[in-house]
Structure formats: C-alpha cells, structure tokens
Short mmCIF file of C-alpha atoms in Angstrom, two decimals:
data_model
loop_
_atom_site.label_atom_id
_atom_site.label_comp_id
_atom_site.label_asym_id
_atom_site.label_seq_id
_atom_site.Cartn_x
_atom_site.Cartn_y
_atom_site.Cartn_z
CA UNK Y 1 31.72 27.37 31.86
CA UNK Y 2 31.90 25.16 28.79
CA UNK Y 3 34.59 23.85 26.48
CA UNK Y 4 32.57 24.06 23.26
CA UNK Y 5 31.49 27.43 21.84
CA UNK Y 6 29.25 28.10 18.83
CA UNK Y 7 30.39 31.02 16.66
CA UNK Y 8 27.27 32.50 15.10
CA UNK Y 9 29.02 34.46 12.36
CA UNK Y 10 31.42 31.72 11.26
CA UNK Y 11 28.80 28.98 11.84
CA UNK Y 12 31.36 26.65 13.44
CA UNK Y 13 31.95 24.99 16.81
CA UNK Y 14 35.10 25.91 18.70
CA UNK Y 15 36.64 23.27 20.97
CA UNK Y 16 38.67 25.19 23.57
CA UNK Y 17 40.50 22.04 24.67
CA UNK Y 18 42.39 21.93 21.37
CA UNK Y 19 45.17 24.31 20.40
CA UNK Y 20 43.69 24.90 16.93
CA UNK Y 21 40.08 24.86 18.26
CA UNK Y 22 39.61 21.72 16.10
CA UNK Y 23 40.00 23.78 12.91
CA UNK Y 24 43.53 23.22 11.58
CA UNK Y 25 42.65 24.97 8.33
CA UNK Y 26 42.11 28.29 10.16
CA UNK Y 27 45.45 29.42 11.62
CA UNK Y 28 45.50 31.83 14.61
CA UNK Y 29 41.76 31.28 15.09
CA UNK Y 30 41.89 31.58 18.88
CA UNK Y 31 43.78 34.88 18.79
CA UNK Y 32 41.31 36.31 16.30
CA UNK Y 33 38.19 35.24 18.19
CA UNK Y 34 39.57 36.17 21.62
CA UNK Y 35 40.75 39.62 20.59
CA UNK Y 36 37.45 40.35 18.86
CA UNK Y 37 35.52 39.37 21.98
CA UNK Y 38 37.75 41.51 24.20
CA UNK Y 39 37.32 44.44 21.81
CA UNK Y 40 33.52 44.12 22.06
CA UNK Y 41 33.90 44.13 25.84
CA UNK Y 42 35.90 47.36 25.80
CA UNK Y 43 33.24 49.00 23.65
CA UNK Y 44 30.55 47.93 26.14
CA UNK Y 45 28.73 45.59 23.75
CA UNK Y 46 26.45 43.26 25.76
CA UNK Y 47 27.38 39.60 25.82
CA UNK Y 48 24.02 38.71 24.29
CA UNK Y 49 24.82 40.90 21.26
CA UNK Y 50 28.16 39.24 20.55
CA UNK Y 51 28.80 36.29 18.24
CA UNK Y 52 29.46 33.51 20.78
CA UNK Y 53 27.00 31.01 22.27
CA UNK Y 54 27.23 27.78 24.21
CA UNK Y 55 27.78 24.92 21.78
CA UNK Y 56 27.43 22.09 24.29
CA UNK Y 57 24.51 21.13 26.49
CA UNK Y 58 22.61 24.38 25.92
CA UNK Y 59 22.72 24.13 22.13
CA UNK Y 60 21.78 20.43 22.24
CA UNK Y 61 18.70 21.38 24.26
CA UNK Y 62 17.75 24.17 21.84
CA UNK Y 63 18.64 27.03 24.23
CA UNK Y 64 20.50 30.14 23.04
CA UNK Y 65 23.02 30.82 25.80
CA UNK Y 66 25.37 33.81 25.16
CA UNK Y 67 28.98 33.48 26.31
CA UNK Y 68 32.19 35.48 26.54
CA UNK Y 69 35.83 34.37 26.58
CA UNK Y 70 38.55 34.81 29.17
CA UNK Y 71 42.01 33.51 30.11
CA UNK Y 72 42.57 32.25 33.66
CA UNK Y 73 45.89 30.79 34.83
CA UNK Y 74 46.86 30.27 31.20
CA UNK Y 75 43.70 28.28 30.46
CA UNK Y 76 41.02 29.23 27.94
CA UNK Y 77 37.51 29.53 29.36
CA UNK Y 78 34.07 30.36 27.99
CA UNK Y 79 31.68 31.84 30.57
CA UNK Y 80 27.88 31.92 30.38
CA UNK Y 81 26.13 35.25 30.70
CA UNK Y 82 23.25 33.83 32.79
CA UNK Y 83 23.50 31.68 35.90
CA UNK Y 84 20.66 29.38 34.82
CA UNK Y 85 22.63 28.49 31.70
CA UNK Y 86 25.65 27.64 33.83
CA UNK Y 87 23.55 25.48 36.14
CA UNK Y 88 22.34 23.50 33.17
CA UNK Y 89 25.88 22.15 32.76
CA UNK Y 90 26.37 21.30 36.43
CA UNK Y 91 23.05 19.46 36.80
CA UNK Y 92 23.94 15.80 37.35
CA UNK Y 93 22.60 13.10 35.06
CA UNK Y 94 19.72 11.28 36.72
CA UNK Y 95 20.16 7.72 37.94
CA UNK Y 96 17.31 6.63 35.65
CA UNK Y 97 19.08 8.14 32.66
CA UNK Y 98 22.28 6.27 33.51
CA UNK Y 99 20.34 3.04 34.05
CA UNK Y 100 18.79 3.26 30.59
CA UNK Y 101 22.18 3.85 28.98
CA UNK Y 102 23.64 0.82 30.77
CA UNK Y 103 20.66 -1.33 29.80
CA UNK Y 104 20.88 -0.35 26.12
CA UNK Y 105 24.56 -1.29 25.99
CA UNK Y 106 23.94 -4.59 27.78
CA UNK Y 107 21.02 -5.53 25.50
CA UNK Y 108 23.04 -4.63 22.40
CA UNK Y 109 26.00 -6.70 23.60
CA UNK Y 110 23.74 -9.71 24.23
CA UNK Y 111 22.55 -9.43 20.62
CA UNK Y 112 26.09 -9.30 19.27
CA UNK Y 113 26.19 -5.54 18.65
CA UNK Y 114 28.60 -2.93 19.96
CA UNK Y 115 27.83 0.49 21.32
CA UNK Y 116 28.98 3.38 23.47
CA UNK Y 117 27.52 6.26 25.50
CA UNK Y 118 27.93 10.02 25.06
CA UNK Y 119 29.26 9.67 21.52
CA UNK Y 120 30.18 12.76 19.54
CA UNK Y 121 30.08 12.25 15.77
CA UNK Y 122 31.80 14.84 13.63
CA UNK Y 123 29.52 16.28 10.93
CA UNK Y 124 31.13 18.92 8.75
CA UNK Y 125 31.94 21.84 11.03
CA UNK Y 126 29.85 20.61 13.96
CA UNK Y 127 29.06 17.45 15.93
CA UNK Y 128 26.16 15.17 16.74
CA UNK Y 129 25.94 14.32 20.44
CA UNK Y 130 24.24 10.95 21.04
CA UNK Y 131 23.34 9.55 24.46
CA UNK Y 132 23.94 5.94 23.37
CA UNK Y 133 24.98 4.87 19.88
CA UNK Y 134 24.51 1.23 18.85
CA UNK Y 135 26.38 -0.13 15.82
CA UNK Y 136 23.94 -2.52 14.11
CA UNK Y 137 24.03 -4.90 11.17
CA UNK Y 138 24.79 -3.80 7.60
CA UNK Y 139 26.27 -0.49 8.75
CA UNK Y 140 23.09 0.44 10.61
CA UNK Y 141 23.54 2.98 13.45
CA UNK Y 142 20.83 3.52 16.06
CA UNK Y 143 21.14 6.69 18.15
CA UNK Y 144 19.20 6.32 21.42
CA UNK Y 145 18.26 9.58 23.11
CA UNK Y 146 16.87 9.33 26.66
CA UNK Y 147 14.56 12.13 27.81
CA UNK Y 148 13.39 11.66 31.40
CA UNK Y 149 11.04 13.60 33.67
CA UNK Y 150 13.92 15.68 35.02
CA UNK Y 151 14.24 17.50 31.67
CA UNK Y 152 12.09 20.63 31.40
CA UNK Y 153 9.94 21.48 28.42
CA UNK Y 154 12.64 23.74 26.93
CA UNK Y 155 14.76 20.65 26.43
CA UNK Y 156 12.48 19.51 23.59
CA UNK Y 157 12.67 22.63 21.45
CA UNK Y 158 15.26 21.17 19.09
CA UNK Y 159 14.05 17.56 18.93
CA UNK Y 160 12.98 17.64 15.30
CA UNK Y 161 16.14 19.45 14.19
CA UNK Y 162 18.40 17.08 16.11
CA UNK Y 163 16.56 14.00 14.82
CA UNK Y 164 16.67 15.26 11.22
CA UNK Y 165 20.37 16.07 11.52
CA UNK Y 166 21.13 12.59 12.86
CA UNK Y 167 19.07 10.87 10.14
CA UNK Y 168 20.74 12.96 7.44
CA UNK Y 169 24.12 11.70 8.60
CA UNK Y 170 23.30 7.99 8.77
CA UNK Y 171 22.07 7.70 12.39
CA UNK Y 172 18.55 6.38 12.95
CA UNK Y 173 17.12 8.46 15.83
CA UNK Y 174 15.35 6.51 18.61
CA UNK Y 175 13.99 8.72 21.39
CA UNK Y 176 12.81 7.10 24.62
CA UNK Y 177 10.97 8.67 27.56
CA UNK Y 178 8.75 7.88 30.52
CA UNK Y 179 6.46 10.89 30.04
CA UNK Y 180 3.20 10.52 28.12
CA UNK Y 181 3.30 14.16 26.95
CA UNK Y 182 6.61 13.55 25.16
CA UNK Y 183 5.48 10.28 23.59
CA UNK Y 184 2.43 11.96 22.01
CA UNK Y 185 4.63 14.27 19.95
CA UNK Y 186 5.13 13.51 16.26
CA UNK Y 187 8.43 15.32 15.76
CA UNK Y 188 10.38 12.03 15.86
CA UNK Y 189 9.95 8.31 16.61
CA UNK Y 190 9.24 8.21 20.35
CA UNK Y 191 8.94 5.14 22.56
CA UNK Y 192 7.72 5.21 26.14
CA UNK Y 193 7.97 3.04 29.21
CA UNK Y 194 6.31 3.46 32.60
CA UNK Y 195 8.04 5.58 35.22
CA UNK Y 196 10.31 3.23 37.13
CA UNK Y 197 13.13 3.69 39.63
CA UNK Y 198 16.70 3.29 38.51
CA UNK Y 199 17.30 -0.08 40.17
CA UNK Y 200 14.30 -1.59 38.35
CA UNK Y 201 15.51 -0.22 35.00
CA UNK Y 202 19.05 -1.46 35.53
CA UNK Y 203 18.28 -5.00 36.62
CA UNK Y 204 17.59 -7.82 34.18
CA UNK Y 205 13.84 -8.30 33.82
CA UNK Y 206 10.80 -7.44 31.72
CA UNK Y 207 11.03 -3.76 30.89
CA UNK Y 208 8.20 -3.06 28.48
CA UNK Y 209 7.68 -0.34 25.90
CA UNK Y 210 4.02 0.63 26.20
CA UNK Y 211 3.92 3.26 23.45
CA UNK Y 212 5.63 3.79 20.13
CA UNK Y 213 5.45 0.29 18.61
CA UNK Y 214 2.58 -0.74 16.30
CA UNK Y 215 1.31 -3.69 14.32
CA UNK Y 216 -0.74 -3.19 11.16
CA UNK Y 217 -4.16 -4.71 10.60
CA UNK Y 218 -4.76 -5.08 6.86
CA UNK Y 219 -8.44 -5.26 5.89
CA UNK Y 220 -10.63 -4.96 2.83
CA UNK Y 221 -13.11 -2.10 2.72
CA UNK Y 222 -16.36 -3.97 2.10
CA UNK Y 223 -19.64 -4.45 3.98
CA UNK Y 224 -17.97 -6.87 6.42
CA UNK Y 225 -15.20 -4.44 7.46
CA UNK Y 226 -14.94 -3.42 11.11
CA UNK Y 227 -13.33 -0.03 10.41
CA UNK Y 228 -14.73 3.00 8.58
CA UNK Y 229 -13.22 3.82 5.22
CA UNK Y 230 -10.29 6.24 5.74
CA UNK Y 231 -11.06 7.88 2.38
CA UNK Y 232 -14.48 8.99 3.57
CA UNK Y 233 -16.30 6.66 1.18
CA UNK Y 234 -18.97 4.31 2.42
CA UNK Y 235 -17.24 1.21 1.04
CA UNK Y 236 -14.54 1.66 -1.60
CA UNK Y 237 -13.53 -2.00 -2.01
CA UNK Y 238 -9.82 -1.27 -1.55
CA UNK Y 239 -7.43 -2.70 1.03
CA UNK Y 240 -6.40 -0.42 3.91
CA UNK Y 241 -4.04 -0.65 6.89
CA UNK Y 242 -4.87 0.36 10.46
CA UNK Y 243 -2.08 0.63 13.08
CA UNK Y 244 -2.76 -0.91 16.49
CA UNK Y 245 -0.62 -0.37 19.65
CA UNK Y 246 1.35 -3.36 20.84
CA UNK Y 247 3.73 -3.74 23.77
CA UNK Y 248 7.28 -4.93 23.16
CA UNK Y 249 10.18 -5.66 25.51
CA UNK Y 250 12.75 -2.90 25.70
CA UNK Y 251 15.69 -5.29 25.26
CA UNK Y 252 14.09 -6.82 22.16
CA UNK Y 253 13.51 -3.33 20.81
CA UNK Y 254 17.21 -2.47 21.17
CA UNK Y 255 18.38 -5.68 19.49
CA UNK Y 256 15.82 -5.77 16.68
CA UNK Y 257 16.30 -2.13 15.69
CA UNK Y 258 20.02 -2.84 15.41
CA UNK Y 259 19.30 -5.97 13.35
CA UNK Y 260 16.82 -4.14 11.10
CA UNK Y 261 13.80 -6.33 11.93
CA UNK Y 262 12.07 -3.35 13.60
CA UNK Y 263 12.16 -0.15 11.53
CA UNK Y 264 10.78 3.41 11.82
CA UNK Y 265 7.93 4.45 9.53
CA UNK Y 266 5.85 7.54 8.82
CA UNK Y 267 2.13 6.77 8.54
CA UNK Y 268 -0.22 9.40 7.15
CA UNK Y 269 -3.76 9.50 8.52
CA UNK Y 270 -5.67 12.37 6.96
CA UNK Y 271 -3.49 15.46 7.35
CA UNK Y 272 -1.45 14.09 10.28
CA UNK Y 273 1.80 12.15 9.92
CA UNK Y 274 2.32 9.62 12.73
CA UNK Y 275 5.82 8.32 13.45
CA UNK Y 276 6.21 4.93 15.10
CA UNK Y 277 8.05 1.61 14.81
CA UNK Y 278 6.97 -1.49 12.86
CA UNK Y 279 8.38 -4.87 12.00
CA UNK Y 280 10.10 -4.97 8.63
CA UNK Y 281 7.45 -7.45 7.40
CA UNK Y 282 4.63 -4.98 8.13
CA UNK Y 283 6.65 -2.21 6.53
CA UNK Y 284 7.03 -4.27 3.34
CA UNK Y 285 3.30 -4.98 3.24
CA UNK Y 286 2.58 -1.29 3.75
CA UNK Y 287 4.88 -0.40 0.85
CA UNK Y 288 3.13 -2.97 -1.35
CA UNK Y 289 -0.24 -1.52 -0.37
CA UNK Y 290 0.62 2.06 -1.32
CA UNK Y 291 2.77 1.22 -4.33
CA UNK Y 292 1.38 1.21 -7.86
CA UNK Y 293 2.15 -1.04 -10.81
CA UNK Y 294 5.58 -0.87 -12.37
CA UNK Y 295 6.09 2.44 -14.04
CA UNK Y 296 6.07 2.85 -17.79
CA UNK Y 297 9.52 3.05 -19.40
CA UNK Y 298 10.84 6.52 -20.07
CA UNK Y 299 9.94 7.82 -23.53
CA UNK Y 300 12.68 7.43 -26.09
CA UNK Y 301 14.42 10.65 -26.97
CA UNK Y 302 14.07 11.59 -30.58
CA UNK Y 303 17.00 12.78 -32.63
CA UNK Y 304 17.56 16.47 -32.23
CA UNK Y 305 15.76 18.41 -34.97
CA UNK Y 306 17.43 21.05 -37.08
CA UNK Y 307 17.98 24.38 -35.46
CA UNK Y 308 14.77 26.37 -35.43
CA UNK Y 309 12.57 23.41 -36.26
CA UNK Y 310 9.58 22.56 -34.08
CA UNK Y 311 8.73 19.13 -32.72
CA UNK Y 312 4.99 19.87 -32.96
CA UNK Y 313 2.81 19.01 -35.92
CA UNK Y 314 1.48 21.98 -37.90
CA UNK Y 315 -1.83 23.34 -36.67
CA UNK Y 316 -3.17 24.13 -40.12
CA UNK Y 317 -3.48 21.66 -42.94
CA UNK Y 318 -4.18 23.51 -46.24
CA UNK Y 319 -5.19 21.40 -49.18
CA UNK Y 320 -2.38 21.05 -51.66
CA UNK Y 321 -3.42 21.24 -55.30
CA UNK Y 322 -1.82 18.65 -57.54
CA UNK Y 323 1.00 19.98 -59.66
CA UNK Y 324 0.11 19.71 -63.36
CA UNK Y 325 2.50 17.59 -65.34
CA UNK Y 326 2.98 18.52 -68.96
CA UNK Y 327 3.14 15.73 -71.49
CA UNK Y 328 6.48 15.36 -73.22
CA UNK Y 329 6.62 15.94 -76.94
CA UNK Y 330 5.51 12.93 -78.98
CA UNK Y 331 8.21 10.53 -80.03
CA UNK Y 332 8.17 8.25 -83.02
CA UNK Y 333 6.46 4.97 -82.29
CA UNK Y 334 4.72 6.24 -79.09
CA UNK Y 335 1.20 7.58 -78.49
CA UNK Y 336 0.71 11.26 -78.89
CA UNK Y 337 -0.45 11.73 -75.30
CA UNK Y 338 0.81 9.97 -72.17
CA UNK Y 339 -1.57 10.35 -69.23
CA UNK Y 340 0.25 11.93 -66.26
CA UNK Y 341 0.08 10.18 -62.86
CA UNK Y 342 -1.67 12.28 -60.23
CA UNK Y 343 0.72 13.62 -57.64
CA UNK Y 344 0.38 12.20 -54.14
CA UNK Y 345 -1.23 14.56 -51.69
CA UNK Y 346 0.91 16.08 -48.95
CA UNK Y 347 1.43 13.91 -45.88
CA UNK Y 348 -0.42 16.35 -43.65
CA UNK Y 349 -3.35 16.64 -46.05
CA UNK Y 350 -3.65 12.95 -46.85
CA UNK Y 351 -6.58 11.19 -45.23
CA UNK Y 352 -5.63 8.75 -42.47
CA UNK Y 353 -5.28 5.23 -43.80
CA UNK Y 354 -7.73 2.97 -42.08
CA UNK Y 355 -5.62 -0.13 -42.63
CA UNK Y 356 -2.68 1.46 -40.80
CA UNK Y 357 -4.75 1.83 -37.63
CA UNK Y 358 -6.29 -1.58 -37.62
CA UNK Y 359 -5.21 -3.51 -34.52
CA UNK Y 360 -2.47 -6.02 -35.05
CA UNK Y 361 -3.23 -9.72 -34.91
CA UNK Y 362 -4.29 -10.86 -31.46
CA UNK Y 363 -5.54 -7.34 -30.49
CA UNK Y 364 -9.25 -7.58 -31.18
CA UNK Y 365 -10.90 -4.39 -29.97
CA UNK Y 366 -13.36 -4.78 -27.12
CA UNK Y 367 -16.70 -3.22 -28.01
CA UNK Y 368 -17.29 -2.06 -24.41
CA UNK Y 369 -13.94 -0.36 -23.85
CA UNK Y 370 -12.60 0.40 -27.31
CA UNK Y 371 -9.24 -1.08 -26.30
CA UNK Y 372 -7.83 -4.40 -27.48
CA UNK Y 373 -9.01 -7.36 -25.43
CA UNK Y 374 -5.37 -8.40 -24.98
CA UNK Y 375 -4.72 -5.28 -22.92
CA UNK Y 376 -7.77 -5.94 -20.76
CA UNK Y 377 -6.66 -9.50 -20.05
CA UNK Y 378 -3.08 -8.52 -19.19
CA UNK Y 379 -4.24 -5.76 -16.85
CA UNK Y 380 -6.68 -8.14 -15.15
CA UNK Y 381 -3.89 -10.68 -14.60
CA UNK Y 382 -1.67 -7.97 -13.03
CA UNK Y 383 -4.49 -6.78 -10.74
CA UNK Y 384 -5.27 -10.33 -9.63
CA UNK Y 385 -1.59 -10.94 -8.84
CA UNK Y 386 -1.49 -7.80 -6.72
CA UNK Y 387 -4.72 -8.73 -4.93
CA UNK Y 388 -3.28 -12.15 -4.09
CA UNK Y 389 -0.17 -10.45 -2.68
CA UNK Y 390 -2.32 -8.49 -0.21
CA UNK Y 391 -3.80 -11.70 1.17
CA UNK Y 392 -0.52 -13.53 1.87
CA UNK Y 393 1.10 -13.54 5.31
CA UNK Y 394 4.23 -15.66 4.89
CA UNK Y 395 7.31 -13.56 4.12
CA UNK Y 396 8.79 -16.04 1.59
CA UNK Y 397 5.48 -16.48 -0.23
CA UNK Y 398 5.07 -12.69 -0.41
CA UNK Y 399 8.50 -12.34 -2.05
CA UNK Y 400 7.59 -14.91 -4.72
CA UNK Y 401 4.17 -13.38 -5.32
CA UNK Y 402 5.63 -9.87 -5.44
CA UNK Y 403 7.93 -10.97 -8.29
CA UNK Y 404 4.98 -12.59 -10.09
CA UNK Y 405 3.00 -9.36 -9.76
CA UNK Y 406 5.88 -7.30 -11.14
CA UNK Y 407 6.30 -9.65 -14.11
CA UNK Y 408 2.58 -9.47 -14.91
CA UNK Y 409 2.56 -5.69 -14.57
CA UNK Y 410 5.62 -5.39 -16.82
CA UNK Y 411 3.92 -7.49 -19.50
CA UNK Y 412 0.83 -5.28 -19.35
CA UNK Y 413 2.93 -2.13 -19.60
CA UNK Y 414 4.85 -3.46 -22.60
CA UNK Y 415 1.58 -4.18 -24.41
CA UNK Y 416 0.26 -0.69 -23.57
CA UNK Y 417 3.45 0.88 -24.94
CA UNK Y 418 3.25 -1.10 -28.21
CA UNK Y 419 -0.43 -0.27 -28.71
CA UNK Y 420 0.01 3.45 -27.95
CA UNK Y 421 2.92 3.79 -30.36
CA UNK Y 422 1.05 1.98 -33.13
CA UNK Y 423 -1.96 4.24 -32.64
CA UNK Y 424 0.13 7.36 -32.07
CA UNK Y 425 -1.62 7.93 -28.75
CA UNK Y 426 -0.42 9.19 -25.40
CA UNK Y 427 0.54 5.95 -23.69
CA UNK Y 428 0.08 7.41 -20.20
CA UNK Y 429 -3.52 8.30 -21.00
CA UNK Y 430 -4.06 4.83 -22.50
CA UNK Y 431 -2.71 3.24 -19.32
CA UNK Y 432 -4.91 5.41 -17.10
CA UNK Y 433 -8.02 4.64 -19.12
CA UNK Y 434 -7.24 0.91 -19.16
CA UNK Y 435 -6.84 0.74 -15.38
CA UNK Y 436 -10.02 2.70 -14.76
CA UNK Y 437 -12.07 0.48 -17.05
CA UNK Y 438 -10.66 -2.86 -15.84
CA UNK Y 439 -10.77 -2.03 -12.14
CA UNK Y 440 -14.23 -0.50 -12.34
CA UNK Y 441 -15.61 -3.57 -14.10
CA UNK Y 442 -14.04 -5.90 -11.48
CA UNK Y 443 -15.94 -4.36 -8.58
#
C-alpha cells in the first residue's frame, strides 16, 4: 500500500492522507476518483489498464506500478497490483544509506549550512523527493541522492529525468554511490566512494571520493605538448584543457558544493558529454578558454519604410539620360543663350566616389590584408590580452586580466563597426576576415 497515487489521465499526484488529496481547487476529487475506479472494477477492467499508478517509491525509481483504491475501516488505501511492487515499499533502508545521510547533515552543519533528509519539494502538481537536501550559500540548494549496492538496476531508469527535474526547479543534483557501474554513467553528476560498512561511513574520519571530481590541466598544443590534439590536428597552436581524476574528501565535497567553490560542469570530448565536478576557479578558466571575444553590438534598426517598399537596393541600374533643359526666352540686357547645367545622374547610376571610400585619418590600409592597420593592431592587442589570461593562475590576477581583455576586445569591435559602416560592408564578415588574417599571421 502507498499514500501517494499518480493519476495518469489528470497528470497529478494524489495524497490520500489529506482530505482534499492536496488539491483544494478540485472539490470532491476523492469521490470522483474512487467511484471511477470502482466502476472499472465492476466492468472487469484490469488494474493495469486503469488510470492509477504508485506515485511514491515506485515512481521515484522509474517503475510503473498499477494500483487500485479501496476503503478499509473508514481509511483510504491504494493497493499495488503486484506483490513485488508492494515489497519495494517495505524494503528497509540500508544502514549504509542512513550513515551517508547522517554524515552529509553533520558535514553541512560543521560548514555552517542547514539540511534535512527525505525532503519533499512541491513542484507544480507533483513533488521532488530528495534523500538529503542541503541549503547552501546564496540560495544554493544541493540535493544529495544516495544509490547503494542494495538498489537493483531498475532503480536507475529515471535518473536523468529526476536530475533534470531537480535542476529545473533550483536543486543541484549530486548523486553518490559505491558502485563503479553507476559512477561510469553520464546521465548526471555521479561521485563514488569505496564500499565501506556503515560504522566506517558514520564515524568521523577520512572518507574519500575516488571518482567524480576532476582538475583541469591547461596546455598549449605545440611540439612540446604531452597530449595529442583533441581536434585531430597534428599541432594547432591553441590552448586545450584535459580533465584528470583527483580524490577529494567527502566532507569537503559536501561543504564546498554548498559554498559554491566546487561546481558541476559538462565537458564535451568528441561526441561524448562527460559530467563531473570542478573547482569554480577551473570552471572560470574553462569558460574563458571556450569563450570568444566580446560580441559585436546588435545592428541598429532602421526606420520602418513605407508600406510596400523594399529594404533591398535595386538589382538593375539603367542609365538615366539627362533631361534637356530649354533656354528661357531672351531678356533685355542678357545673352541670347544661357547654357543649361547638366542634370546630376541618378544616385544608383552615379559612379562610386573614390574620395568617399578613402580610409579616414589614422586608418592606413595594410597592403598585405587590405584592411586598415589600426584594425590589425587593435585585434593583435586583444589576442595578446587573451593569451596572457590563459597563462595566469592567480584568481585575482585573472579577474583583472579578464577585464583588460574585454576592454581591448571592445575597442577592436568598435573600430570594426566604424570601418564597416563607412565602407558599407558586412561588419560580421569584416570581423571574421580580420581575425583569420591576424591570428594566422601570429602563428
């Protein structure tokens, strides 16, 4: 039996311990659901074909367990159709599982954080069941889920869905196990410790996480590199990051995830996405490595043209013949004939003025690139600032250098925008060409 039932048709959870089934906006809900279930029973509809399933332990483990309703001694009850589903509820929690929950709460309390076990968080019409929820700094919530060797393989069917649901609702999922097969999965951020008895887990001592935490080795892809190029190139000259396993104490993991100094990341290697934990400093360096220069400002919106008008320039440019101007009749004291001024050609037919497209002062065109030397210099300064950022280790120095890089990149982008508008060119193509030329010449 269970107190929580999942209604497949209504897509809601029904709490039988509450008079309104925890849905005050739906009056007489119990009478409606109970009578419908009894009617199906009178018609001989199998329990598996009805609309009710276990919404507690079975649903949390990803198992579809059909149920039916009954009244016994004035009490509402939901009964499983299969005995194995019923036994899943009566199976006691392992001592190791309890020891991990107690240790998480103790480690969080020593770090100044609060927490609780078996927490149900209301999400819309359903709940999120968390083994141990730690309330961290800055509103951070870490939901620890303990999966031990006593849980069968069916218990992992809904891991990705449960982790995604928790993350969507502001809970950072942290799944811990002592089984290597679980820790090798990439459906969420797993950590693993060795298999230990409950009294060793519960006591104060060095409990180590041997899988799930990484440190990043940043290296330059040149002839002295120890790793092969991840892009499949012999030596590309870029900077790459390689994750390396590193042990960490379990208590430190609990406290630092709550404080935000250890964070979850998704690291792509080829076509595989690996999920593990990093320090926030390594995460910032990884973001700097994969980030590009500051983006160009959004193009300014032109005033709306008249209805039916096109924003595009005409595709044909016919020559416009000058309109003949007839001389006015001669006046006394004036010449008989006044030469007429030639009419200006149409804007579309007029040849492009060379003086209009001369570079402004300080933008001498580079003979090798065709772009102003000022743009080349500004882009080189921005690239050098970014390269210096990759080589720094100190967190404070990296913050200062990151701001210097962004300022240099913004100056380069402003110059690109001004040049492209003056030349009536696509500024995104100008930026792409400038980066290719400058970075290729710097190799």
